[in-house]
Every structure is written in structure tokens, then in C-alpha cells.
Amino acid sequence: MVDLDSNPTKLIEIVEIGKQLLITRGALTTFSIANDVAKYFAIIPAMFAVAYPGLDKLNIMSLHSPASAVCSAIVFNALIIVVLIPLALRGVRYRPSSAASLLGRNIWVYGLGGLVAPFIGIKLIDLAVQFVPGFR
């Protein structure tokens, strides 16, 4: 066993692993928050359009029905969790740079991905769910 007193480079490796864990947690949190916001913008207009037909203009995704919107969001959520497991296990690669540049990169990659992916995924799932007899 090599302890830190005899090999100080191990301390540097421990710090890098800690930074990688922190960056990964931040990336997953950024994606998750953006993902939740996008799902609300996808589901809520479809639900309000039934109660208040004048709000149908807010349903920019033209989801089939409130039931298909909710079902599509639930299926998308289940699928995205499975997709994110490898990222959580592997981690986001750590590259030495400033905190501001790391934050900016995470917001662009994971925040933008978290905003765009639900709109595409929920719409595709909604198109498939339309043909299920219970959602007409």
C-alpha cells in the first residue's frame, strides 16, 4: 500500500477525481433542471388547452391530447434516466481550466441538451402514442 506521505502525486490524483465527481454532479444537475423545465413547457399547455380552448395557441408542440402528453413525458423520463446512467457512472471528463469556462461549457452542453432533448423526445413519443387506442 502506498500512502500519501511516500507518494505526493497520489494527492493530485485524488483532487482530480474529486473535481471530476463535482463536475459530473453539476452536469447531471444542469441537465436535470433544464429537462424538467422543458417538460413543463411541453405538458402544461396541452393540459390547459382542453380546459381553456383559447390557450390552444400555447400548445406549440401540437401534442395530441393531455393524456398523450403526460404519457409521452413519463415514457421520455424513463428513457432519459436509462440514457444518463452511463454518463453518471463514467463521469464527465475533467480538463484543467477555469471554473467560469467549466460552468459555461456545462451550461451549453448539458443545459441546452436538457432543454432541446425533451421537446424532440416527447414529440416523437407523442406521435407513436397517438396510435394507441386508449389515447384518442
Short mmCIF file of N, CA and C in Angstrom, two decimals:
data_model
loop_
_atom_site.label_atom_id
_atom_site.label_comp_id
_atom_site.label_asym_id
_atom_site.label_seq_id
_atom_site.Cartn_x
_atom_site.Cartn_y
_atom_site.Cartn_z
N MET A 1 0.84 -1.17 0.00
CA MET A 1 0.00 0.00 0.00
C MET A 1 0.89 1.24 0.00
N VAL A 2 0.53 2.17 -0.85
CA VAL A 2 1.27 3.42 -0.95
C VAL A 2 0.48 4.49 -0.20
N ASP A 3 1.10 5.09 0.79
CA ASP A 3 0.37 6.15 1.48
C ASP A 3 0.80 7.50 0.92
N LEU A 4 0.08 8.53 1.27
CA LEU A 4 0.30 9.85 0.69
C LEU A 4 1.64 10.46 1.07
N ASP A 5 2.19 10.06 2.20
CA ASP A 5 3.48 10.61 2.63
C ASP A 5 4.62 10.18 1.70
N SER A 6 4.56 8.96 1.18
CA SER A 6 5.65 8.47 0.34
C SER A 6 5.43 8.81 -1.14
N ASN A 7 4.22 9.18 -1.53
CA ASN A 7 3.95 9.48 -2.93
C ASN A 7 2.97 10.65 -3.04
N PRO A 8 3.48 11.87 -3.06
CA PRO A 8 2.59 13.05 -3.09
C PRO A 8 1.78 13.17 -4.38
N THR A 9 2.16 12.50 -5.46
CA THR A 9 1.37 12.59 -6.69
C THR A 9 0.00 11.93 -6.52
N LYS A 10 -0.13 11.04 -5.56
CA LYS A 10 -1.44 10.42 -5.28
C LYS A 10 -2.44 11.48 -4.81
N LEU A 11 -1.95 12.46 -4.08
CA LEU A 11 -2.83 13.53 -3.61
C LEU A 11 -3.39 14.32 -4.79
N ILE A 12 -2.57 14.55 -5.80
CA ILE A 12 -3.03 15.26 -7.00
C ILE A 12 -4.10 14.44 -7.71
N GLU A 13 -3.91 13.12 -7.80
CA GLU A 13 -4.90 12.25 -8.42
C GLU A 13 -6.22 12.27 -7.65
N ILE A 14 -6.13 12.29 -6.34
CA ILE A 14 -7.34 12.33 -5.50
C ILE A 14 -8.10 13.63 -5.73
N VAL A 15 -7.38 14.74 -5.83
CA VAL A 15 -8.02 16.03 -6.08
C VAL A 15 -8.68 16.04 -7.45
N GLU A 16 -8.02 15.47 -8.47
CA GLU A 16 -8.60 15.42 -9.82
C GLU A 16 -9.86 14.56 -9.84
N ILE A 17 -9.86 13.45 -9.12
CA ILE A 17 -11.06 12.60 -9.05
C ILE A 17 -12.19 13.35 -8.36
N GLY A 18 -11.87 14.08 -7.31
CA GLY A 18 -12.89 14.88 -6.62
C GLY A 18 -13.47 15.95 -7.54
N LYS A 19 -12.62 16.60 -8.33
CA LYS A 19 -13.10 17.60 -9.27
C LYS A 19 -13.99 16.96 -10.35
N GLN A 20 -13.58 15.79 -10.82
CA GLN A 20 -14.38 15.09 -11.83
C GLN A 20 -15.75 14.73 -11.27
N LEU A 21 -15.81 14.27 -10.04
CA LEU A 21 -17.09 13.95 -9.42
C LEU A 21 -17.96 15.19 -9.28
N LEU A 22 -17.36 16.30 -8.89
CA LEU A 22 -18.09 17.55 -8.75
C LEU A 22 -18.62 18.05 -10.09
N ILE A 23 -17.80 17.97 -11.12
CA ILE A 23 -18.21 18.39 -12.46
C ILE A 23 -19.33 17.50 -12.98
N THR A 24 -19.22 16.20 -12.75
CA THR A 24 -20.26 15.27 -13.19
C THR A 24 -21.57 15.56 -12.50
N ARG A 25 -21.52 15.79 -11.20
CA ARG A 25 -22.74 16.11 -10.46
C ARG A 25 -23.36 17.40 -10.97
N GLY A 26 -22.54 18.39 -11.24
CA GLY A 26 -23.04 19.65 -11.78
C GLY A 26 -23.66 19.49 -13.17
N ALA A 27 -23.01 18.68 -14.01
CA ALA A 27 -23.53 18.45 -15.35
C ALA A 27 -24.88 17.74 -15.30
N LEU A 28 -24.99 16.72 -14.47
CA LEU A 28 -26.26 15.99 -14.35
C LEU A 28 -27.35 16.87 -13.75
N THR A 29 -27.00 17.71 -12.80
CA THR A 29 -27.98 18.61 -12.20
C THR A 29 -28.45 19.65 -13.22
N THR A 30 -27.52 20.19 -13.99
CA THR A 30 -27.87 21.17 -15.03
C THR A 30 -28.81 20.55 -16.04
N PHE A 31 -28.49 19.34 -16.50
CA PHE A 31 -29.34 18.65 -17.47
C PHE A 31 -30.71 18.38 -16.87
N SER A 32 -30.74 17.93 -15.63
CA SER A 32 -32.00 17.58 -14.98
C SER A 32 -32.92 18.78 -14.82
N ILE A 33 -32.38 19.91 -14.39
CA ILE A 33 -33.20 21.12 -14.22
C ILE A 33 -33.73 21.60 -15.56
N ALA A 34 -32.86 21.67 -16.56
CA ALA A 34 -33.30 22.10 -17.89
C ALA A 34 -34.33 21.13 -18.46
N ASN A 35 -34.13 19.84 -18.22
CA ASN A 35 -35.05 18.81 -18.69
C ASN A 35 -36.42 18.98 -18.06
N ASP A 36 -36.47 19.24 -16.76
CA ASP A 36 -37.75 19.44 -16.07
C ASP A 36 -38.47 20.67 -16.58
N VAL A 37 -37.75 21.76 -16.78
CA VAL A 37 -38.36 22.99 -17.29
C VAL A 37 -38.97 22.73 -18.67
N ALA A 38 -38.23 22.07 -19.54
CA ALA A 38 -38.73 21.79 -20.88
C ALA A 38 -39.96 20.88 -20.84
N LYS A 39 -39.95 19.89 -19.95
CA LYS A 39 -41.12 19.00 -19.84
C LYS A 39 -42.36 19.77 -19.41
N TYR A 40 -42.21 20.72 -18.51
CA TYR A 40 -43.36 21.52 -18.08
C TYR A 40 -43.90 22.36 -19.23
N PHE A 41 -43.00 22.93 -20.03
CA PHE A 41 -43.45 23.72 -21.18
C PHE A 41 -44.10 22.85 -22.24
N ALA A 42 -43.80 21.57 -22.24
CA ALA A 42 -44.42 20.65 -23.19
C ALA A 42 -45.78 20.17 -22.70
N ILE A 43 -45.90 19.87 -21.43
CA ILE A 43 -47.11 19.24 -20.89
C ILE A 43 -48.19 20.25 -20.53
N ILE A 44 -47.85 21.31 -19.82
CA ILE A 44 -48.85 22.23 -19.28
C ILE A 44 -49.71 22.88 -20.37
N PRO A 45 -49.15 23.38 -21.46
CA PRO A 45 -50.03 23.95 -22.49
C PRO A 45 -51.02 22.94 -23.07
N ALA A 46 -50.61 21.70 -23.23
CA ALA A 46 -51.53 20.69 -23.75
C ALA A 46 -52.67 20.44 -22.77
N MET A 47 -52.38 20.50 -21.48
CA MET A 47 -53.42 20.28 -20.48
C MET A 47 -54.37 21.48 -20.38
N PHE A 48 -53.85 22.70 -20.43
CA PHE A 48 -54.69 23.88 -20.34
C PHE A 48 -55.54 24.08 -21.59
N ALA A 49 -55.08 23.59 -22.73
CA ALA A 49 -55.82 23.76 -23.98
C ALA A 49 -57.18 23.09 -23.92
N VAL A 50 -57.32 22.03 -23.13
CA VAL A 50 -58.61 21.36 -23.00
C VAL A 50 -59.57 22.19 -22.15
N ALA A 51 -59.08 22.70 -21.03
CA ALA A 51 -59.94 23.46 -20.12
C ALA A 51 -60.25 24.86 -20.67
N TYR A 52 -59.27 25.47 -21.31
CA TYR A 52 -59.44 26.82 -21.87
C TYR A 52 -59.03 26.79 -23.34
N PRO A 53 -60.00 26.56 -24.23
CA PRO A 53 -59.67 26.42 -25.66
C PRO A 53 -58.90 27.61 -26.24
N GLY A 54 -59.02 28.78 -25.66
CA GLY A 54 -58.28 29.94 -26.14
C GLY A 54 -56.78 29.81 -25.95
N LEU A 55 -56.38 28.96 -25.01
CA LEU A 55 -54.95 28.76 -24.74
C LEU A 55 -54.33 27.71 -25.66
N ASP A 56 -55.09 27.25 -26.63
CA ASP A 56 -54.57 26.24 -27.56
C ASP A 56 -53.35 26.77 -28.32
N LYS A 57 -53.24 28.08 -28.44
CA LYS A 57 -52.09 28.68 -29.13
C LYS A 57 -50.78 28.41 -28.38
N LEU A 58 -50.87 28.16 -27.08
CA LEU A 58 -49.66 27.87 -26.29
C LEU A 58 -49.12 26.47 -26.53
N ASN A 59 -49.95 25.59 -27.09
CA ASN A 59 -49.54 24.22 -27.36
C ASN A 59 -48.69 24.20 -28.63
N ILE A 60 -47.49 24.75 -28.53
CA ILE A 60 -46.62 24.91 -29.71
C ILE A 60 -46.15 23.58 -30.26
N MET A 61 -46.17 22.54 -29.45
CA MET A 61 -45.73 21.22 -29.91
C MET A 61 -46.86 20.45 -30.57
N SER A 62 -48.08 20.96 -30.50
CA SER A 62 -49.26 20.30 -31.07
C SER A 62 -49.37 18.85 -30.59
N LEU A 63 -49.24 18.67 -29.30
CA LEU A 63 -49.39 17.33 -28.75
C LEU A 63 -50.83 16.88 -28.89
N HIS A 64 -51.03 15.61 -29.09
CA HIS A 64 -52.33 15.04 -29.46
C HIS A 64 -53.40 15.31 -28.41
N SER A 65 -53.11 15.04 -27.16
CA SER A 65 -54.08 15.23 -26.08
C SER A 65 -53.32 15.37 -24.77
N PRO A 66 -54.01 15.83 -23.72
CA PRO A 66 -53.33 15.89 -22.42
C PRO A 66 -52.86 14.51 -21.94
N ALA A 67 -53.66 13.48 -22.20
CA ALA A 67 -53.27 12.13 -21.78
C ALA A 67 -52.02 11.66 -22.52
N SER A 68 -51.97 11.92 -23.83
CA SER A 68 -50.78 11.50 -24.57
C SER A 68 -49.57 12.35 -24.19
N ALA A 69 -49.80 13.62 -23.83
CA ALA A 69 -48.69 14.48 -23.41
C ALA A 69 -48.07 13.97 -22.12
N VAL A 70 -48.93 13.63 -21.15
CA VAL A 70 -48.42 13.12 -19.87
C VAL A 70 -47.75 11.77 -20.06
N CYS A 71 -48.40 10.89 -20.83
CA CYS A 71 -47.81 9.56 -21.08
C CYS A 71 -46.47 9.69 -21.79
N SER A 72 -46.39 10.56 -22.78
CA SER A 72 -45.14 10.77 -23.52
C SER A 72 -44.05 11.30 -22.61
N ALA A 73 -44.40 12.21 -21.70
CA ALA A 73 -43.41 12.76 -20.78
C ALA A 73 -42.92 11.70 -19.80
N ILE A 74 -43.82 10.83 -19.34
CA ILE A 74 -43.41 9.77 -18.42
C ILE A 74 -42.49 8.77 -19.11
N VAL A 75 -42.85 8.39 -20.33
CA VAL A 75 -42.00 7.45 -21.09
C VAL A 75 -40.65 8.09 -21.38
N PHE A 76 -40.66 9.37 -21.78
CA PHE A 76 -39.40 10.06 -22.05
C PHE A 76 -38.53 10.10 -20.80
N ASN A 77 -39.15 10.40 -19.66
CA ASN A 77 -38.40 10.46 -18.40
C ASN A 77 -37.75 9.12 -18.09
N ALA A 78 -38.48 8.04 -18.28
CA ALA A 78 -37.92 6.71 -18.03
C ALA A 78 -36.75 6.42 -18.97
N LEU A 79 -36.89 6.81 -20.23
CA LEU A 79 -35.83 6.56 -21.20
C LEU A 79 -34.59 7.41 -20.92
N ILE A 80 -34.80 8.65 -20.53
CA ILE A 80 -33.65 9.55 -20.31
C ILE A 80 -32.85 9.12 -19.08
N ILE A 81 -33.51 8.55 -18.10
CA ILE A 81 -32.79 8.04 -16.92
C ILE A 81 -31.85 6.92 -17.34
N VAL A 82 -32.34 6.04 -18.19
CA VAL A 82 -31.51 4.92 -18.67
C VAL A 82 -30.34 5.45 -19.49
N VAL A 83 -30.58 6.49 -20.28
CA VAL A 83 -29.51 7.07 -21.10
C VAL A 83 -28.45 7.77 -20.24
N LEU A 84 -28.87 8.37 -19.13
CA LEU A 84 -27.93 9.12 -18.28
C LEU A 84 -27.11 8.24 -17.34
N ILE A 85 -27.50 6.99 -17.14
CA ILE A 85 -26.76 6.11 -16.23
C ILE A 85 -25.30 5.95 -16.65
N PRO A 86 -25.01 5.68 -17.94
CA PRO A 86 -23.58 5.57 -18.31
C PRO A 86 -22.79 6.85 -18.07
N LEU A 87 -23.42 8.01 -18.30
CA LEU A 87 -22.74 9.28 -18.04
C LEU A 87 -22.43 9.42 -16.56
N ALA A 88 -23.39 9.05 -15.72
CA ALA A 88 -23.18 9.16 -14.28
C ALA A 88 -22.09 8.19 -13.81
N LEU A 89 -22.04 7.01 -14.39
CA LEU A 89 -21.02 6.03 -13.98
C LEU A 89 -19.63 6.37 -14.52
N ARG A 90 -19.58 6.82 -15.77
CA ARG A 90 -18.29 7.14 -16.38
C ARG A 90 -17.79 8.49 -15.91
N GLY A 91 -18.70 9.43 -15.76
CA GLY A 91 -18.32 10.76 -15.32
C GLY A 91 -17.99 11.67 -16.49
N VAL A 92 -18.02 12.94 -16.22
CA VAL A 92 -17.64 13.95 -17.21
C VAL A 92 -16.14 14.13 -17.10
N ARG A 93 -15.48 14.12 -18.24
CA ARG A 93 -14.02 14.21 -18.24
C ARG A 93 -13.57 15.55 -17.69
N TYR A 94 -12.58 15.51 -16.84
CA TYR A 94 -12.03 16.72 -16.23
C TYR A 94 -10.87 17.22 -17.08
N ARG A 95 -10.96 18.48 -17.48
CA ARG A 95 -9.87 19.15 -18.17
C ARG A 95 -9.51 20.39 -17.36
N PRO A 96 -8.26 20.54 -17.00
CA PRO A 96 -7.89 21.72 -16.21
C PRO A 96 -8.23 23.02 -16.95
N SER A 97 -9.10 23.80 -16.35
CA SER A 97 -9.46 25.12 -16.87
C SER A 97 -10.13 25.90 -15.74
N SER A 98 -10.50 27.12 -16.04
CA SER A 98 -11.10 27.96 -15.00
C SER A 98 -12.52 27.49 -14.69
N ALA A 99 -12.99 27.87 -13.52
CA ALA A 99 -14.35 27.49 -13.11
C ALA A 99 -15.38 28.11 -14.03
N ALA A 100 -15.13 29.33 -14.48
CA ALA A 100 -16.08 30.01 -15.37
C ALA A 100 -16.21 29.28 -16.71
N SER A 101 -15.09 28.82 -17.25
CA SER A 101 -15.17 28.12 -18.54
C SER A 101 -15.82 26.75 -18.37
N LEU A 102 -15.56 26.07 -17.25
CA LEU A 102 -16.23 24.79 -17.00
C LEU A 102 -17.74 24.98 -16.85
N LEU A 103 -18.15 26.02 -16.13
CA LEU A 103 -19.56 26.31 -15.95
C LEU A 103 -20.21 26.65 -17.29
N GLY A 104 -19.55 27.48 -18.06
CA GLY A 104 -20.08 27.84 -19.38
C GLY A 104 -20.24 26.64 -20.28
N ARG A 105 -19.26 25.77 -20.29
CA ARG A 105 -19.32 24.55 -21.11
C ARG A 105 -20.46 23.65 -20.65
N ASN A 106 -20.59 23.46 -19.33
CA ASN A 106 -21.67 22.62 -18.80
C ASN A 106 -23.04 23.20 -19.14
N ILE A 107 -23.18 24.51 -19.06
CA ILE A 107 -24.47 25.12 -19.38
C ILE A 107 -24.79 24.95 -20.86
N TRP A 108 -23.81 25.15 -21.72
CA TRP A 108 -24.05 24.99 -23.15
C TRP A 108 -24.34 23.55 -23.52
N VAL A 109 -23.55 22.63 -23.04
CA VAL A 109 -23.71 21.23 -23.44
C VAL A 109 -24.89 20.58 -22.73
N TYR A 110 -24.90 20.61 -21.42
CA TYR A 110 -25.91 19.88 -20.66
C TYR A 110 -27.20 20.68 -20.46
N GLY A 111 -27.08 22.00 -20.30
CA GLY A 111 -28.28 22.82 -20.17
C GLY A 111 -29.06 22.89 -21.46
N LEU A 112 -28.36 23.17 -22.56
CA LEU A 112 -29.03 23.23 -23.86
C LEU A 112 -29.56 21.85 -24.26
N GLY A 113 -28.76 20.83 -23.99
CA GLY A 113 -29.23 19.46 -24.27
C GLY A 113 -30.46 19.11 -23.45
N GLY A 114 -30.48 19.56 -22.21
CA GLY A 114 -31.63 19.30 -21.35
C GLY A 114 -32.87 20.05 -21.77
N LEU A 115 -32.69 21.18 -22.46
CA LEU A 115 -33.85 21.93 -22.97
C LEU A 115 -34.36 21.37 -24.29
N VAL A 116 -33.46 20.96 -25.16
CA VAL A 116 -33.85 20.52 -26.50
C VAL A 116 -34.34 19.07 -26.51
N ALA A 117 -33.66 18.20 -25.82
CA ALA A 117 -33.98 16.76 -25.87
C ALA A 117 -35.44 16.45 -25.50
N PRO A 118 -36.01 17.06 -24.46
CA PRO A 118 -37.41 16.71 -24.13
C PRO A 118 -38.40 17.10 -25.23
N PHE A 119 -38.19 18.25 -25.87
CA PHE A 119 -39.11 18.65 -26.92
C PHE A 119 -39.10 17.64 -28.07
N ILE A 120 -37.92 17.22 -28.47
CA ILE A 120 -37.81 16.25 -29.56
C ILE A 120 -38.34 14.89 -29.11
N GLY A 121 -37.88 14.43 -27.95
CA GLY A 121 -38.28 13.11 -27.46
C GLY A 121 -39.76 12.99 -27.18
N ILE A 122 -40.33 13.99 -26.51
CA ILE A 122 -41.75 13.94 -26.17
C ILE A 122 -42.60 14.00 -27.44
N LYS A 123 -42.20 14.81 -28.40
CA LYS A 123 -42.97 14.89 -29.66
C LYS A 123 -42.93 13.56 -30.40
N LEU A 124 -41.76 12.93 -30.47
CA LEU A 124 -41.66 11.64 -31.16
C LEU A 124 -42.48 10.57 -30.45
N ILE A 125 -42.42 10.55 -29.14
CA ILE A 125 -43.20 9.57 -28.38
C ILE A 125 -44.69 9.87 -28.52
N ASP A 126 -45.06 11.15 -28.53
CA ASP A 126 -46.47 11.52 -28.71
C ASP A 126 -46.99 11.06 -30.08
N LEU A 127 -46.16 11.17 -31.11
CA LEU A 127 -46.57 10.68 -32.42
C LEU A 127 -46.82 9.19 -32.40
N ALA A 128 -46.01 8.45 -31.64
CA ALA A 128 -46.20 6.99 -31.54
C ALA A 128 -47.40 6.64 -30.66
N VAL A 129 -47.61 7.41 -29.58
CA VAL A 129 -48.69 7.12 -28.63
C VAL A 129 -50.06 7.41 -29.25
N GLN A 130 -50.13 8.28 -30.22
CA GLN A 130 -51.41 8.61 -30.86
C GLN A 130 -52.12 7.38 -31.41
N PHE A 131 -51.34 6.41 -31.80
CA PHE A 131 -51.93 5.22 -32.42
C PHE A 131 -52.34 4.15 -31.42
N VAL A 132 -52.10 4.41 -30.14
CA VAL A 132 -52.56 3.50 -29.09
C VAL A 132 -54.04 3.80 -28.85
N PRO A 133 -54.92 2.81 -28.88
CA PRO A 133 -56.35 3.06 -28.82
C PRO A 133 -56.83 3.87 -27.62
N GLY A 134 -56.24 3.78 -26.46
CA GLY A 134 -56.71 4.47 -25.27
C GLY A 134 -56.45 5.96 -25.24
N PHE A 135 -55.67 6.49 -26.17
CA PHE A 135 -55.28 7.90 -26.12
C PHE A 135 -55.93 8.75 -27.20
N ARG A 136 -57.05 8.35 -27.70
CA ARG A 136 -57.71 9.13 -28.77
C ARG A 136 -58.65 10.07 -28.18
#
